[in-house]
Amino acid sequence: MCFLIFALYYSVMVSLALLRGQRFLKPPLPPREKRGRRWWRLVPVEGMMKIAVALAGIMGELFYPPGVNRLMMVDWEDPRRPFVFCTNWYHITMYGFFMLSGVVDIVSQACQAQQNAKVERAAEALAFCVLVLLMACHVENKSPLEVRTHLLFVALTFLISLVLIIEVWVPDQPSLWVLKTWMGLALSNWMLQLGVLMYAPLSGQPWRAENPVDLAFLPLFFCWHLALAALVLAAIYGLCSLWHRRFSSQMEVPHAKYQLCPRSYSSEDLEKLGTEAMLQEGGI
């Protein structure tokens, strides 16, 4: 759900940036001394959200349900000293790198004299690269159903990480904004689908991992999720377009049309400018 909320947030932000013709998806911040002393202007909300969500995930992996403690990685009571809670530590590591991305955002935007957007993008790309690696290795000792669902998940995550890596060196490309947002929506939808498939099927009957027909439907549903993400992104863009047009029309002051003054002060240019102004109702 947190991935879905972030994806919807980015969808709105990308749609408005495209409608406004912005050069930057996130305008660069001015130097720290010009942003005032108020703390809410210094602390980035997005970085705080990353830390809060990642910390909640880590606490859940370690101590949920209540009474459980998974802090140890080795069972010291067993003479063989086996590793324990491998899956949980996979998830903790994943959350930890997203928390690191949030910390980098806060340090770059609130603690440094000048924002370092390239380092922020690199930290976010690193978090998704780690997610690709962990999910690719997460299929050990899994059923065929879980292996196939995770591989499809890895494919989407790899595309997002690739886009993020490209943005480190080639930022502010509208085509990459759209591709990243589309893949993010599809990824969050597919994560919800994973929970339905493996833990709470809508039919009440678990998927049969040994049945080839059930496995054959997984890529089909995956493609439908790609189409659904594209439709959601198009719908958000349409709603933002309606809002943008209405807001722009309300903000536009009637009969106020400005023209650039000529650099030269020749009488011909001044007469031409005055004639054009007289033709407009309520000129300059």
Short mmCIF file of C-alpha atoms in Angstrom, two decimals, residues 13 16 26 40 60 67 80 88 94 96 100 145 148 151 157 161 165 171 178 186 197 209 217 221 236 238 248 282:
data_model
loop_
_atom_site.label_atom_id
_atom_site.label_comp_id
_atom_site.label_asym_id
_atom_site.label_seq_id
_atom_site.Cartn_x
_atom_site.Cartn_y
_atom_site.Cartn_z
CA MET A 13 3.37 15.23 -9.72
CA LEU A 16 1.20 18.46 -13.37
CA LYS A 26 11.20 18.74 -8.57
CA TRP A 40 9.07 22.60 8.13
CA GLY A 60 6.99 -5.36 11.99
CA GLY A 67 5.88 -11.32 21.78
CA ARG A 80 25.43 -26.33 14.46
CA ASN A 88 12.69 -11.49 7.67
CA MET A 94 15.31 -3.96 1.84
CA GLY A 96 16.98 -0.40 5.54
CA LEU A 100 18.99 5.19 3.86
CA LEU A 145 4.07 -20.32 -7.96
CA ARG A 148 7.25 -17.18 -10.99
CA LEU A 151 10.54 -13.26 -11.10
CA THR A 157 11.92 -3.67 -10.20
CA SER A 161 16.20 0.64 -11.05
CA ILE A 165 20.38 4.79 -12.68
CA PRO A 171 17.99 13.81 -15.13
CA VAL A 178 6.39 8.74 -17.35
CA ALA A 186 2.42 -1.64 -12.04
CA LEU A 197 -2.32 -15.01 -4.77
CA ALA A 209 1.44 -24.40 -7.61
CA PHE A 217 -2.32 -17.48 -15.97
CA PHE A 221 -2.48 -11.29 -15.06
CA ILE A 236 -4.78 10.76 -13.32
CA GLY A 238 -6.87 13.55 -17.41
CA SER A 248 -5.45 28.44 -14.85
CA GLY A 282 -8.19 47.51 -21.22
#
